[in-house]
Amino acid sequence: MNSISVDTGFPQATMISVNDVELEVFEAGQQNAGNPIVLCHGWPEHAFSWRYQVPALVDAGYHVIVPNQRGYGNSSQPEEVTAYDIKHLTGDLVALLDHYGYKDATFVGHDWGAMVTWGLALLHPNRVKRIIALAVPYQVRGDKPWIEWMEEVLGGDYYFVHFNRQPGVADAILDENVQQFLSNIFRKNVPHITPEPGMAMINLARAQEPLGEPVMNESELNVLVAAFESTGFTGSINWYRNLDRNWHQLADVDPIIQKPALMVYGKYDVIPKFEGLSAFVPNVEDVSLDCGHWIQQEKPEETNQVILDWLKKYND
């Protein structure tokens, strides 16, 4: 698969061997070496989802590192489902810091990228300087494995559950409808068209009349379409298939994250605000922006301002 074309203005990629995989990494601000910030994308996304944040962070003095995580883009696509558990995903980020010679970094994550960033702070707290999470707050471990709990509360049609209980079904449907699915899911949410939380993702691959304005223009969307047409969705969906495995792996980990954290919500996102977040992340601040789930793409200038204002407090 070809990398992102130069006319997008996004940095060119480098393939980096870490943690027994190769990651496609987009890097900018090398002149700011010593002040790293790592941007972690969500699902079904790509490093390109951070295109609006990269130049702003470089201008603010950061060495910006944006990986396509395993299962995405030109990065490795291990066949084993367990190769996508939280230990592997966070291990990739630790190894990426080692590659660049950094003791720690500020980590920014959106959606699944936020979940991995929270997991990194739990499993490797000494490698995390600060956390900025978009859309997905810290996930409390609870008494039951996450998929088991979701199945009881949200039912078997909920896409997290569907991905686990019917392996391969959603993968095939999404692979056959890449353009339609991505065009339908990347829509700006407004109050009266917020989608039902229990909607099966496969419905979005078949819907002919999506609601809401597109998040991306055609050329931007084509970056993601080309990536997933090349790789398919199985590698990225395998992240979901490790949720219960992750629950077990975090059993003996201190659940309190002491690092400074910023939590950014989309006001119209279907993911609710976690009112009890400070009990698990004592040094957290939160803010809500007037948008849906795709925060940094729907409201790029506002997102950049919130992030930069918060980072300025630390005078790096």
Short mmCIF file of C-alpha atoms in Angstrom, two decimals:
data_model
loop_
_atom_site.label_atom_id
_atom_site.label_comp_id
_atom_site.label_asym_id
_atom_site.label_seq_id
_atom_site.Cartn_x
_atom_site.Cartn_y
_atom_site.Cartn_z
CA MET A 1 0.00 0.00 0.00
CA ASN A 2 1.29 3.44 -0.86
CA SER A 3 1.89 5.98 1.86
CA ILE A 4 -0.02 9.26 2.10
CA SER A 5 0.72 11.47 -0.89
CA VAL A 6 2.76 14.59 -0.36
CA ASP A 7 -0.03 16.89 -1.53
CA THR A 8 -1.93 16.28 1.69
CA GLY A 9 0.72 18.17 3.64
CA PHE A 10 1.03 15.31 6.11
CA PRO A 11 4.57 14.14 7.01
CA GLN A 12 6.04 11.28 5.05
CA ALA A 13 6.23 7.93 6.81
CA THR A 14 9.14 5.90 8.10
CA MET A 15 8.93 2.19 8.87
CA ILE A 16 10.32 1.47 12.34
CA SER A 17 10.93 -1.99 13.79
CA VAL A 18 9.72 -2.21 17.40
CA ASN A 19 8.39 -4.94 19.67
CA ASP A 20 8.59 -7.64 16.93
CA VAL A 21 6.48 -5.60 14.49
CA GLU A 22 7.03 -2.76 12.05
CA LEU A 23 5.16 0.47 12.62
CA GLU A 24 4.48 3.11 9.99
CA VAL A 25 5.41 6.33 11.79
CA PHE A 26 4.79 9.90 10.69
CA GLU A 27 7.18 12.31 12.36
CA ALA A 28 7.45 16.10 12.45
CA GLY A 29 9.31 18.67 14.52
CA GLN A 30 12.58 16.77 14.72
CA GLN A 31 14.16 20.11 15.55
CA ASN A 32 12.27 19.94 18.85
CA ALA A 33 14.03 16.76 19.95
CA GLY A 34 13.75 16.26 23.68
CA ASN A 35 10.11 17.29 23.92
CA PRO A 36 8.15 14.35 22.49
CA ILE A 37 4.41 14.00 22.09
CA VAL A 38 2.89 10.82 20.69
CA LEU A 39 -0.51 10.88 18.98
CA CYS A 40 -2.51 7.64 19.00
CA HIS A 41 -5.44 7.23 16.60
CA GLY A 42 -8.69 5.35 17.15
CA TRP A 43 -10.96 3.03 15.13
CA PRO A 44 -11.58 2.96 12.24
CA GLU A 45 -8.97 5.63 11.77
CA HIS A 46 -5.38 6.23 10.79
CA ALA A 47 -2.49 8.45 11.85
CA PHE A 48 -3.86 10.91 9.28
CA SER A 49 -6.68 11.76 11.71
CA TRP A 50 -4.15 14.00 13.52
CA ARG A 51 -3.37 16.10 10.43
CA TYR A 52 -4.69 19.29 12.03
CA GLN A 53 -2.78 18.84 15.29
CA VAL A 54 0.68 18.05 13.94
CA PRO A 55 1.67 21.54 12.70
CA ALA A 56 0.22 23.27 15.77
CA LEU A 57 2.18 21.01 18.11
CA VAL A 58 5.38 21.45 16.11
CA ASP A 59 4.97 25.23 16.28
CA ALA A 60 4.50 24.90 20.05
CA GLY A 61 7.89 23.18 20.35
CA TYR A 62 7.04 19.49 20.31
CA HIS A 63 8.66 16.57 18.54
CA VAL A 64 5.49 14.99 17.15
CA ILE A 65 5.39 11.22 16.64
CA VAL A 66 2.29 9.73 15.03
CA PRO A 67 2.27 5.95 14.52
CA ASN A 68 -0.15 3.86 12.58
CA GLN A 69 -0.56 1.29 15.31
CA ARG A 70 -0.42 -2.45 14.61
CA GLY A 71 -3.28 -3.54 12.37
CA TYR A 72 -3.45 -0.18 10.57
CA GLY A 73 -1.98 1.30 7.40
CA ASN A 74 1.39 -0.09 6.42
CA SER A 75 2.12 -1.27 9.97
CA SER A 76 2.33 -4.98 10.71
CA GLN A 77 -0.86 -7.06 10.71
CA PRO A 78 -0.15 -10.07 12.96
CA GLU A 79 -2.48 -13.01 12.33
CA GLU A 80 -2.89 -14.05 15.96
CA VAL A 81 -5.81 -12.34 17.66
CA THR A 82 -3.90 -12.18 20.95
CA ALA A 83 -1.18 -10.11 19.27
CA TYR A 84 -3.52 -7.13 19.68
CA ASP A 85 -3.97 -7.23 23.45
CA ILE A 86 -3.20 -4.27 25.69
CA LYS A 87 0.27 -5.56 26.58
CA HIS A 88 1.26 -5.70 22.92
CA LEU A 89 -0.31 -2.35 22.05
CA THR A 90 1.29 -0.52 24.96
CA GLY A 91 4.53 -2.42 24.39
CA ASP A 92 4.69 -0.95 20.89
CA LEU A 93 4.56 2.56 22.33
CA VAL A 94 7.21 1.82 24.93
CA ALA A 95 9.46 0.38 22.24
CA LEU A 96 8.83 3.46 20.10
CA LEU A 97 10.07 5.66 22.95
CA ASP A 98 13.14 3.44 23.23
CA HIS A 99 13.75 3.79 19.49
CA TYR A 100 13.88 7.56 19.83
CA GLY A 101 15.81 7.44 23.09
CA TYR A 102 13.08 8.99 25.21
CA LYS A 103 12.47 8.15 28.85
CA ASP A 104 8.88 9.34 28.67
CA ALA A 105 6.49 11.44 26.60
CA THR A 106 3.14 13.14 26.57
CA PHE A 107 0.60 10.77 25.01
CA VAL A 108 -2.53 11.91 23.22
CA GLY A 109 -5.17 9.35 22.28
CA HIS A 110 -8.54 9.47 20.56
CA ASP A 111 -11.14 6.69 20.82
CA TRP A 112 -9.24 3.37 20.99
CA GLY A 113 -6.03 5.39 21.07
CA ALA A 114 -7.26 6.91 24.33
CA MET A 115 -7.93 3.43 25.72
CA VAL A 116 -4.38 2.38 24.85
CA THR A 117 -3.00 5.56 26.40
CA TRP A 118 -4.88 4.91 29.65
CA GLY A 119 -3.56 1.33 29.54
CA LEU A 120 -0.03 2.59 29.00
CA ALA A 121 -0.30 4.75 32.13
CA LEU A 122 -1.44 1.69 34.09
CA LEU A 123 1.16 -0.77 32.78
CA HIS A 124 4.12 1.58 32.19
CA PRO A 125 3.52 4.68 34.36
CA ASN A 126 7.18 5.71 34.27
CA ARG A 127 7.04 6.12 30.48
CA VAL A 128 4.10 8.54 30.57
CA LYS A 129 4.62 12.19 31.38
CA ARG A 130 1.05 13.36 30.75
CA ILE A 131 -2.15 12.07 29.17
CA ILE A 132 -4.59 13.78 26.84
CA ALA A 133 -7.62 11.62 26.05
CA LEU A 134 -10.27 12.47 23.49
CA ALA A 135 -13.75 10.90 23.46
CA VAL A 136 -13.03 7.81 25.58
CA PRO A 137 -12.50 8.25 29.33
CA TYR A 138 -10.71 5.85 31.64
CA GLN A 139 -12.47 2.47 31.64
CA VAL A 140 -13.10 1.13 35.14
CA ARG A 141 -12.24 -2.56 35.30
CA GLY A 142 -15.32 -3.67 37.26
CA ASP A 143 -16.22 -7.13 38.54
CA LYS A 144 -16.92 -8.79 35.18
CA PRO A 145 -14.90 -8.98 31.95
CA TRP A 146 -15.93 -6.10 29.72
CA ILE A 147 -17.51 -8.03 26.84
CA GLU A 148 -19.45 -10.21 29.25
CA TRP A 149 -20.75 -7.10 31.00
CA MET A 150 -21.62 -5.35 27.72
CA GLU A 151 -23.51 -8.39 26.49
CA GLU A 152 -25.66 -8.40 29.62
CA VAL A 153 -26.34 -4.65 29.54
CA LEU A 154 -26.33 -3.78 25.83
CA GLY A 155 -27.15 -7.08 24.16
CA GLY A 156 -25.54 -9.24 21.51
CA ASP A 157 -26.12 -6.73 18.71
CA TYR A 158 -23.88 -4.13 20.34
CA TYR A 159 -20.87 -3.95 18.06
CA PHE A 160 -18.26 -4.67 20.77
CA VAL A 161 -20.14 -7.88 21.55
CA HIS A 162 -20.89 -8.73 17.92
CA PHE A 163 -17.20 -8.45 16.99
CA ASN A 164 -16.36 -10.98 19.72
CA ARG A 165 -19.24 -13.42 19.51
CA GLN A 166 -19.41 -13.62 15.70
CA PRO A 167 -15.78 -13.40 14.56
CA GLY A 168 -15.28 -12.73 10.90
CA VAL A 169 -18.87 -11.66 10.13
CA ALA A 170 -18.45 -7.91 10.52
CA ASP A 171 -14.93 -8.08 9.05
CA ALA A 172 -16.23 -9.50 5.78
CA ILE A 173 -19.11 -7.04 5.47
CA LEU A 174 -16.93 -4.02 6.20
CA ASP A 175 -14.24 -5.27 3.80
CA GLU A 176 -16.87 -5.45 1.04
CA ASN A 177 -18.18 -1.95 1.75
CA VAL A 178 -15.12 0.09 2.72
CA GLN A 179 -16.07 3.33 0.97
CA GLN A 180 -19.69 3.21 2.10
CA PHE A 181 -18.85 2.34 5.70
CA LEU A 182 -16.20 5.01 6.16
CA SER A 183 -18.30 7.63 4.40
CA ASN A 184 -21.22 6.82 6.69
CA ILE A 185 -19.37 6.65 9.99
CA PHE A 186 -17.33 9.84 9.59
CA ARG A 187 -20.22 12.23 10.07
CA LYS A 188 -20.54 15.20 12.38
CA ASN A 189 -23.01 14.47 15.13
CA VAL A 190 -25.64 17.04 16.11
CA PRO A 191 -28.23 16.56 18.89
CA HIS A 192 -31.20 15.36 16.85
CA ILE A 193 -29.26 12.76 14.85
CA THR A 194 -27.06 11.22 17.51
CA PRO A 195 -26.92 7.50 16.60
CA GLU A 196 -28.29 4.83 18.87
CA PRO A 197 -25.48 3.48 21.10
CA GLY A 198 -26.43 -0.14 20.43
CA MET A 199 -26.34 0.18 16.64
CA ALA A 200 -24.45 -2.64 14.97
CA MET A 201 -21.55 -1.25 12.96
CA ILE A 202 -22.45 -3.45 10.01
CA ASN A 203 -25.58 -1.35 9.48
CA LEU A 204 -23.34 1.62 8.68
CA ALA A 205 -21.72 -0.38 5.90
CA ARG A 206 -25.08 -0.70 4.17
CA ALA A 207 -26.86 2.55 4.96
CA GLN A 208 -27.57 4.55 1.82
CA GLU A 209 -28.58 7.85 3.41
CA PRO A 210 -26.10 8.80 6.15
CA LEU A 211 -27.04 11.55 8.57
CA GLY A 212 -24.96 14.60 9.33
CA GLU A 213 -22.25 16.50 7.49
CA PRO A 214 -19.10 14.67 6.42
CA VAL A 215 -16.12 15.02 8.74
CA MET A 216 -13.69 14.80 5.82
CA ASN A 217 -13.67 15.94 2.23
CA GLU A 218 -13.39 13.33 -0.51
CA SER A 219 -9.61 13.41 -0.86
CA GLU A 220 -9.13 13.12 2.91
CA LEU A 221 -11.57 10.23 3.18
CA ASN A 222 -9.78 8.49 0.34
CA VAL A 223 -6.65 8.24 2.50
CA LEU A 224 -8.58 6.01 4.92
CA VAL A 225 -10.43 4.18 2.15
CA ALA A 226 -7.16 3.26 0.43
CA ALA A 227 -5.66 2.08 3.71
CA PHE A 228 -8.55 -0.20 4.67
CA GLU A 229 -9.06 -1.47 1.13
CA SER A 230 -5.46 -2.65 1.33
CA THR A 231 -5.49 -4.15 4.83
CA GLY A 232 -9.10 -5.03 5.51
CA PHE A 233 -10.59 -4.51 8.96
CA THR A 234 -9.65 -7.71 10.80
CA GLY A 235 -6.44 -6.42 12.38
CA SER A 236 -8.13 -3.33 13.76
CA ILE A 237 -11.22 -5.24 14.93
CA ASN A 238 -8.94 -7.66 16.77
CA TRP A 239 -8.33 -4.86 19.27
CA TYR A 240 -11.96 -5.35 20.36
CA ARG A 241 -11.51 -9.11 20.53
CA ASN A 242 -8.95 -8.66 23.30
CA LEU A 243 -11.08 -6.65 25.70
CA ASP A 244 -11.74 -9.55 28.05
CA ARG A 245 -8.10 -10.62 27.77
CA ASN A 246 -7.12 -7.06 28.69
CA TRP A 247 -9.47 -7.20 31.68
CA HIS A 248 -7.55 -10.23 32.97
CA GLN A 249 -4.15 -8.68 32.22
CA LEU A 250 -5.00 -5.62 34.31
CA ALA A 251 -6.17 -7.64 37.31
CA ASP A 252 -3.14 -6.90 39.50
CA VAL A 253 -2.42 -3.39 38.29
CA ASP A 254 -2.93 -0.34 40.52
CA PRO A 255 -6.09 1.21 38.98
CA ILE A 256 -5.26 4.77 40.02
CA ILE A 257 -3.48 6.92 37.44
CA GLN A 258 -1.54 9.73 39.08
CA LYS A 259 -0.26 11.44 35.94
CA PRO A 260 -1.67 14.83 34.94
CA ALA A 261 -4.48 14.24 32.46
CA LEU A 262 -6.80 16.20 30.21
CA MET A 263 -10.10 14.60 29.16
CA VAL A 264 -11.80 16.11 26.11
CA TYR A 265 -15.40 15.11 25.41
CA GLY A 266 -17.61 15.74 22.39
CA LYS A 267 -20.86 17.23 23.64
CA TYR A 268 -22.94 15.15 21.22
CA ASP A 269 -20.89 11.97 21.35
CA VAL A 270 -22.78 8.82 22.29
CA ILE A 271 -20.00 8.08 24.80
CA PRO A 272 -21.17 9.69 28.04
CA LYS A 273 -19.09 11.87 30.30
CA PHE A 274 -17.59 9.88 33.17
CA GLU A 275 -18.59 11.86 36.24
CA GLY A 276 -16.47 9.71 38.55
CA LEU A 277 -13.27 10.05 36.54
CA SER A 278 -11.34 11.94 39.23
CA ALA A 279 -11.65 8.98 41.60
CA PHE A 280 -9.38 7.02 39.26
CA VAL A 281 -7.42 9.90 37.72
CA PRO A 282 -7.02 12.42 40.56
CA ASN A 283 -5.06 14.96 38.51
CA VAL A 284 -7.54 15.23 35.65
CA GLU A 285 -9.19 18.23 34.05
CA ASP A 286 -12.04 17.86 31.61
CA VAL A 287 -13.60 19.96 28.89
CA SER A 288 -16.45 19.42 26.43
CA LEU A 289 -16.44 20.73 22.87
CA ASP A 290 -19.49 21.39 20.71
CA CYS A 291 -19.09 18.35 18.47
CA GLY A 292 -19.59 14.63 18.16
CA HIS A 293 -17.15 11.74 18.39
CA TRP A 294 -14.49 12.79 15.85
CA ILE A 295 -13.34 15.65 18.06
CA GLN A 296 -9.97 16.64 16.61
CA GLN A 297 -11.33 16.48 13.05
CA GLU A 298 -14.70 18.13 13.70
CA LYS A 299 -13.28 20.98 15.79
CA PRO A 300 -9.57 21.15 14.92
CA GLU A 301 -8.88 24.74 15.97
CA GLU A 302 -10.77 24.40 19.24
CA THR A 303 -9.09 21.08 19.97
CA ASN A 304 -5.66 22.53 19.33
CA GLN A 305 -6.35 25.51 21.59
CA VAL A 306 -7.59 23.34 24.45
CA ILE A 307 -4.58 21.03 24.17
CA LEU A 308 -2.01 23.82 23.88
CA ASP A 309 -3.51 25.87 26.72
CA TRP A 310 -3.38 22.83 28.99
CA LEU A 311 0.18 21.93 27.99
CA LYS A 312 1.37 25.49 28.63
CA LYS A 313 0.76 24.97 32.33
CA TYR A 314 3.76 22.66 32.52
CA ASN A 315 6.41 24.94 30.94
CA ASP A 316 8.37 22.15 29.26
#
